[in-house]
């Protein structure tokens, strides 16, 4: 009787170890099959670090002023670090969407990603451009994400 209980416990422990091993393998496998996500996350973290460092060293404001003058988009000069982070993050995520649509081996549903990208950009520009413009952009993004899912989603 005692032997049966110890055998059951040992089997349960082995099954738990096997399950953890499978989860780890599937996680590694996921990143190997989809390096785009890993690259995008790395670029996002690097972007946040670069912007915060530039802001802490008082390099961000002059750079934004120069960019605003050269492009004629005066609102750029009024942006704060977190607004720059959100807008840049949204643009990085939009590049991910474009890559996924152009490269069939990395293609997957991008509707939610489009919505997330436009949401980041909209929130980043909200205080600079005004919420009367940004609010409708969020609804447009939601519509585009639904449309993208319908057109490019897996069938």
PDB file of C-alpha atoms in Angstrom:
ATOM      1  CA  UNK A   1       0.000   0.000   0.000  1.00  0.00           C
ATOM      2  CA  UNK A   2       2.766   2.421   0.950  1.00  0.00           C
ATOM      3  CA  UNK A   3       4.696   1.407  -2.160  1.00  0.00           C
ATOM      4  CA  UNK A   4       1.710   2.231  -4.356  1.00  0.00           C
ATOM      5  CA  UNK A   5       1.426   5.726  -2.853  1.00  0.00           C
ATOM      6  CA  UNK A   6       5.129   6.441  -3.308  1.00  0.00           C
ATOM      7  CA  UNK A   7       4.952   5.166  -6.896  1.00  0.00           C
ATOM      8  CA  UNK A   8       2.002   7.480  -7.563  1.00  0.00           C
ATOM      9  CA  UNK A   9       3.873  10.447  -6.098  1.00  0.00           C
ATOM     10  CA  UNK A  10       6.952   9.681  -8.174  1.00  0.00           C
ATOM     11  CA  UNK A  11       4.850   9.432 -11.329  1.00  0.00           C
ATOM     12  CA  UNK A  12       3.182  12.771 -10.543  1.00  0.00           C
ATOM     13  CA  UNK A  13       6.581  14.411 -10.049  1.00  0.00           C
ATOM     14  CA  UNK A  14       7.857  12.977 -13.337  1.00  0.00           C
ATOM     15  CA  UNK A  15       4.755  14.180 -15.165  1.00  0.00           C
ATOM     16  CA  UNK A  16       5.204  17.685 -13.736  1.00  0.00           C
ATOM     17  CA  UNK A  17       8.863  17.731 -14.822  1.00  0.00           C
ATOM     18  CA  UNK A  18       7.934  16.505 -18.296  1.00  0.00           C
ATOM     19  CA  UNK A  19       5.239  19.181 -18.571  1.00  0.00           C
ATOM     20  CA  UNK A  20       7.672  21.936 -17.526  1.00  0.00           C
ATOM     21  CA  UNK A  21      10.208  20.633 -20.029  1.00  0.00           C
ATOM     22  CA  UNK A  22       7.595  20.698 -22.818  1.00  0.00           C
ATOM     23  CA  UNK A  23       6.602  24.264 -21.899  1.00  0.00           C
ATOM     24  CA  UNK A  24      10.232  25.413 -22.008  1.00  0.00           C
ATOM     25  CA  UNK A  25      10.768  23.715 -25.354  1.00  0.00           C
ATOM     26  CA  UNK A  26       7.616  25.235 -26.817  1.00  0.00           C
ATOM     27  CA  UNK A  27       8.676  28.702 -25.577  1.00  0.00           C
ATOM     28  CA  UNK A  28      12.111  28.361 -27.233  1.00  0.00           C
ATOM     29  CA  UNK A  29      10.511  26.937 -30.336  1.00  0.00           C
ATOM     30  CA  UNK A  30       8.081  29.851 -30.521  1.00  0.00           C
ATOM     31  CA  UNK A  31      10.909  32.395 -30.468  1.00  0.00           C
ATOM     32  CA  UNK A  32      12.881  30.446 -33.074  1.00  0.00           C
ATOM     33  CA  UNK A  33       9.888  30.264 -35.392  1.00  0.00           C
ATOM     34  CA  UNK A  34       8.948  33.917 -34.865  1.00  0.00           C
ATOM     35  CA  UNK A  35      12.097  36.014 -34.451  1.00  0.00           C
ATOM     36  CA  UNK A  36      10.173  39.125 -35.563  1.00  0.00           C
ATOM     37  CA  UNK A  37       8.502  39.435 -32.151  1.00  0.00           C
ATOM     38  CA  UNK A  38      11.816  39.081 -30.328  1.00  0.00           C
ATOM     39  CA  UNK A  39      13.436  41.682 -32.572  1.00  0.00           C
ATOM     40  CA  UNK A  40      10.541  44.128 -32.161  1.00  0.00           C
ATOM     41  CA  UNK A  41      10.557  43.810 -28.366  1.00  0.00           C
ATOM     42  CA  UNK A  42      14.326  44.339 -28.290  1.00  0.00           C
ATOM     43  CA  UNK A  43      14.044  47.437 -30.490  1.00  0.00           C
ATOM     44  CA  UNK A  44      11.226  48.789 -28.298  1.00  0.00           C
ATOM     45  CA  UNK A  45      13.331  48.455 -25.144  1.00  0.00           C
ATOM     46  CA  UNK A  46      16.333  50.033 -26.867  1.00  0.00           C
ATOM     47  CA  UNK A  47      14.108  52.910 -28.088  1.00  0.00           C
ATOM     48  CA  UNK A  48      12.796  53.579 -24.577  1.00  0.00           C
ATOM     49  CA  UNK A  49      16.333  53.558 -23.176  1.00  0.00           C
ATOM     50  CA  UNK A  50      17.725  55.862 -25.860  1.00  0.00           C
ATOM     51  CA  UNK A  51      14.911  58.409 -25.473  1.00  0.00           C
ATOM     52  CA  UNK A  52      15.134  58.430 -21.673  1.00  0.00           C
ATOM     53  CA  UNK A  53      18.925  58.755 -21.792  1.00  0.00           C
ATOM     54  CA  UNK A  54      18.710  61.599 -24.315  1.00  0.00           C
ATOM     55  CA  UNK A  55      16.138  63.327 -22.110  1.00  0.00           C
ATOM     56  CA  UNK A  56      18.262  62.893 -18.967  1.00  0.00           C
ATOM     57  CA  UNK A  57      21.295  64.331 -20.775  1.00  0.00           C
ATOM     58  CA  UNK A  58      19.217  67.278 -22.089  1.00  0.00           C
ATOM     59  CA  UNK A  59      19.767  66.189 -25.678  1.00  0.00           C
ATOM     60  CA  UNK A  60      16.153  65.337 -26.531  1.00  0.00           C
ATOM     61  CA  UNK A  61      14.621  68.838 -26.515  1.00  0.00           C
ATOM     62  CA  UNK A  62      17.201  70.389 -28.895  1.00  0.00           C
ATOM     63  CA  UNK A  63      16.922  67.406 -31.237  1.00  0.00           C
ATOM     64  CA  UNK A  64      13.119  67.669 -31.265  1.00  0.00           C
ATOM     65  CA  UNK A  65      13.362  71.430 -31.920  1.00  0.00           C
ATOM     66  CA  UNK A  66      15.668  70.816 -34.899  1.00  0.00           C
ATOM     67  CA  UNK A  67      13.355  68.099 -36.205  1.00  0.00           C
ATOM     68  CA  UNK A  68      10.350  70.413 -35.832  1.00  0.00           C
ATOM     69  CA  UNK A  69      12.088  73.199 -37.762  1.00  0.00           C
ATOM     70  CA  UNK A  70      13.337  70.945 -40.543  1.00  0.00           C
ATOM     71  CA  UNK A  71       9.979  69.227 -41.082  1.00  0.00           C
ATOM     72  CA  UNK A  72       7.722  72.203 -40.432  1.00  0.00           C
ATOM     73  CA  UNK A  73       5.761  70.156 -37.883  1.00  0.00           C
ATOM     74  CA  UNK A  74       5.984  72.585 -34.974  1.00  0.00           C
ATOM     75  CA  UNK A  75       4.159  70.299 -32.535  1.00  0.00           C
ATOM     76  CA  UNK A  76       7.186  67.976 -32.486  1.00  0.00           C
ATOM     77  CA  UNK A  77       9.168  70.568 -30.548  1.00  0.00           C
ATOM     78  CA  UNK A  78       6.525  70.543 -27.797  1.00  0.00           C
ATOM     79  CA  UNK A  79       6.689  66.791 -27.136  1.00  0.00           C
ATOM     80  CA  UNK A  80       7.853  65.303 -23.831  1.00  0.00           C
ATOM     81  CA  UNK A  81       9.989  62.165 -23.515  1.00  0.00           C
ATOM     82  CA  UNK A  82       7.091  59.785 -22.850  1.00  0.00           C
ATOM     83  CA  UNK A  83       5.162  61.147 -25.803  1.00  0.00           C
ATOM     84  CA  UNK A  84       8.194  60.519 -28.014  1.00  0.00           C
ATOM     85  CA  UNK A  85       8.489  57.004 -26.573  1.00  0.00           C
ATOM     86  CA  UNK A  86       4.839  56.204 -27.309  1.00  0.00           C
ATOM     87  CA  UNK A  87       4.889  57.618 -30.850  1.00  0.00           C
ATOM     88  CA  UNK A  88       8.177  55.885 -31.661  1.00  0.00           C
ATOM     89  CA  UNK A  89       6.919  52.631 -30.162  1.00  0.00           C
ATOM     90  CA  UNK A  90       3.792  52.837 -32.290  1.00  0.00           C
ATOM     91  CA  UNK A  91       5.878  53.401 -35.417  1.00  0.00           C
ATOM     92  CA  UNK A  92       8.103  50.429 -34.551  1.00  0.00           C
ATOM     93  CA  UNK A  93       5.029  48.220 -34.131  1.00  0.00           C
ATOM     94  CA  UNK A  94       3.661  49.474 -37.487  1.00  0.00           C
ATOM     95  CA  UNK A  95       6.935  48.428 -39.124  1.00  0.00           C
ATOM     96  CA  UNK A  96       6.388  44.974 -37.599  1.00  0.00           C
ATOM     97  CA  UNK A  97       2.952  44.862 -39.255  1.00  0.00           C
ATOM     98  CA  UNK A  98       4.446  45.786 -42.632  1.00  0.00           C
ATOM     99  CA  UNK A  99       7.154  43.123 -42.286  1.00  0.00           C
ATOM    100  CA  UNK A 100       4.570  40.488 -41.367  1.00  0.00           C
ATOM    101  CA  UNK A 101       2.410  41.385 -44.362  1.00  0.00           C
ATOM    102  CA  UNK A 102       5.352  41.364 -46.791  1.00  0.00           C
ATOM    103  CA  UNK A 103       7.095  38.198 -45.559  1.00  0.00           C
ATOM    104  CA  UNK A 104       4.824  35.142 -45.869  1.00  0.00           C
ATOM    105  CA  UNK A 105       6.912  32.972 -43.530  1.00  0.00           C
ATOM    106  CA  UNK A 106       6.180  35.402 -40.651  1.00  0.00           C
ATOM    107  CA  UNK A 107       2.607  36.225 -41.575  1.00  0.00           C
ATOM    108  CA  UNK A 108      -0.040  36.087 -38.875  1.00  0.00           C
ATOM    109  CA  UNK A 109      -3.114  38.085 -37.897  1.00  0.00           C
ATOM    110  CA  UNK A 110      -2.120  41.745 -37.533  1.00  0.00           C
ATOM    111  CA  UNK A 111      -5.421  43.450 -36.737  1.00  0.00           C
ATOM    112  CA  UNK A 112      -4.748  43.723 -33.029  1.00  0.00           C
ATOM    113  CA  UNK A 113      -1.183  44.831 -33.687  1.00  0.00           C
ATOM    114  CA  UNK A 114      -2.385  47.627 -35.977  1.00  0.00           C
ATOM    115  CA  UNK A 115      -4.813  48.757 -33.290  1.00  0.00           C
ATOM    116  CA  UNK A 116      -2.070  48.666 -30.642  1.00  0.00           C
ATOM    117  CA  UNK A 117       0.315  50.668 -32.855  1.00  0.00           C
ATOM    118  CA  UNK A 118      -2.223  53.370 -33.635  1.00  0.00           C
ATOM    119  CA  UNK A 119      -3.274  53.466 -29.992  1.00  0.00           C
ATOM    120  CA  UNK A 120       0.348  54.088 -28.931  1.00  0.00           C
ATOM    121  CA  UNK A 121       0.774  56.818 -31.532  1.00  0.00           C
ATOM    122  CA  UNK A 122      -2.560  58.406 -30.638  1.00  0.00           C
ATOM    123  CA  UNK A 123      -1.878  58.497 -26.913  1.00  0.00           C
ATOM    124  CA  UNK A 124       1.598  59.874 -27.607  1.00  0.00           C
ATOM    125  CA  UNK A 125       0.164  62.679 -29.733  1.00  0.00           C
ATOM    126  CA  UNK A 126      -2.936  63.268 -27.571  1.00  0.00           C
ATOM    127  CA  UNK A 127      -1.616  66.169 -25.524  1.00  0.00           C
ATOM    128  CA  UNK A 128       0.264  67.713 -28.429  1.00  0.00           C
ATOM    129  CA  UNK A 129      -2.309  67.587 -31.226  1.00  0.00           C
ATOM    130  CA  UNK A 130      -5.436  67.449 -29.100  1.00  0.00           C
ATOM    131  CA  UNK A 131      -7.841  64.751 -28.071  1.00  0.00           C
ATOM    132  CA  UNK A 132     -10.493  66.017 -30.490  1.00  0.00           C
ATOM    133  CA  UNK A 133      -8.273  64.639 -33.261  1.00  0.00           C
ATOM    134  CA  UNK A 134      -6.765  61.702 -31.394  1.00  0.00           C
ATOM    135  CA  UNK A 135     -10.063  60.300 -30.095  1.00  0.00           C
ATOM    136  CA  UNK A 136     -11.462  59.697 -33.593  1.00  0.00           C
ATOM    137  CA  UNK A 137      -8.094  58.234 -34.652  1.00  0.00           C
ATOM    138  CA  UNK A 138      -8.501  55.535 -32.026  1.00  0.00           C
ATOM    139  CA  UNK A 139     -11.864  54.562 -33.533  1.00  0.00           C
ATOM    140  CA  UNK A 140     -10.336  54.587 -37.016  1.00  0.00           C
ATOM    141  CA  UNK A 141      -7.593  52.275 -35.715  1.00  0.00           C
ATOM    142  CA  UNK A 142     -10.169  49.919 -34.280  1.00  0.00           C
ATOM    143  CA  UNK A 143     -11.975  49.813 -37.630  1.00  0.00           C
ATOM    144  CA  UNK A 144      -8.710  49.227 -39.502  1.00  0.00           C
ATOM    145  CA  UNK A 145      -7.782  46.375 -37.194  1.00  0.00           C
ATOM    146  CA  UNK A 146     -11.146  44.703 -37.778  1.00  0.00           C
ATOM    147  CA  UNK A 147     -10.749  45.244 -41.524  1.00  0.00           C
ATOM    148  CA  UNK A 148      -7.204  43.842 -41.497  1.00  0.00           C
ATOM    149  CA  UNK A 149      -8.358  40.768 -39.611  1.00  0.00           C
ATOM    150  CA  UNK A 150     -11.090  40.229 -42.202  1.00  0.00           C
ATOM    151  CA  UNK A 151      -8.776  40.723 -45.190  1.00  0.00           C
ATOM    152  CA  UNK A 152      -5.490  39.238 -43.996  1.00  0.00           C
ATOM    153  CA  UNK A 153      -6.529  36.905 -41.167  1.00  0.00           C
ATOM    154  CA  UNK A 154      -5.897  33.200 -41.448  1.00  0.00           C
ATOM    155  CA  UNK A 155      -8.626  31.272 -43.155  1.00  0.00           C
TER     156      UNK A 155
END
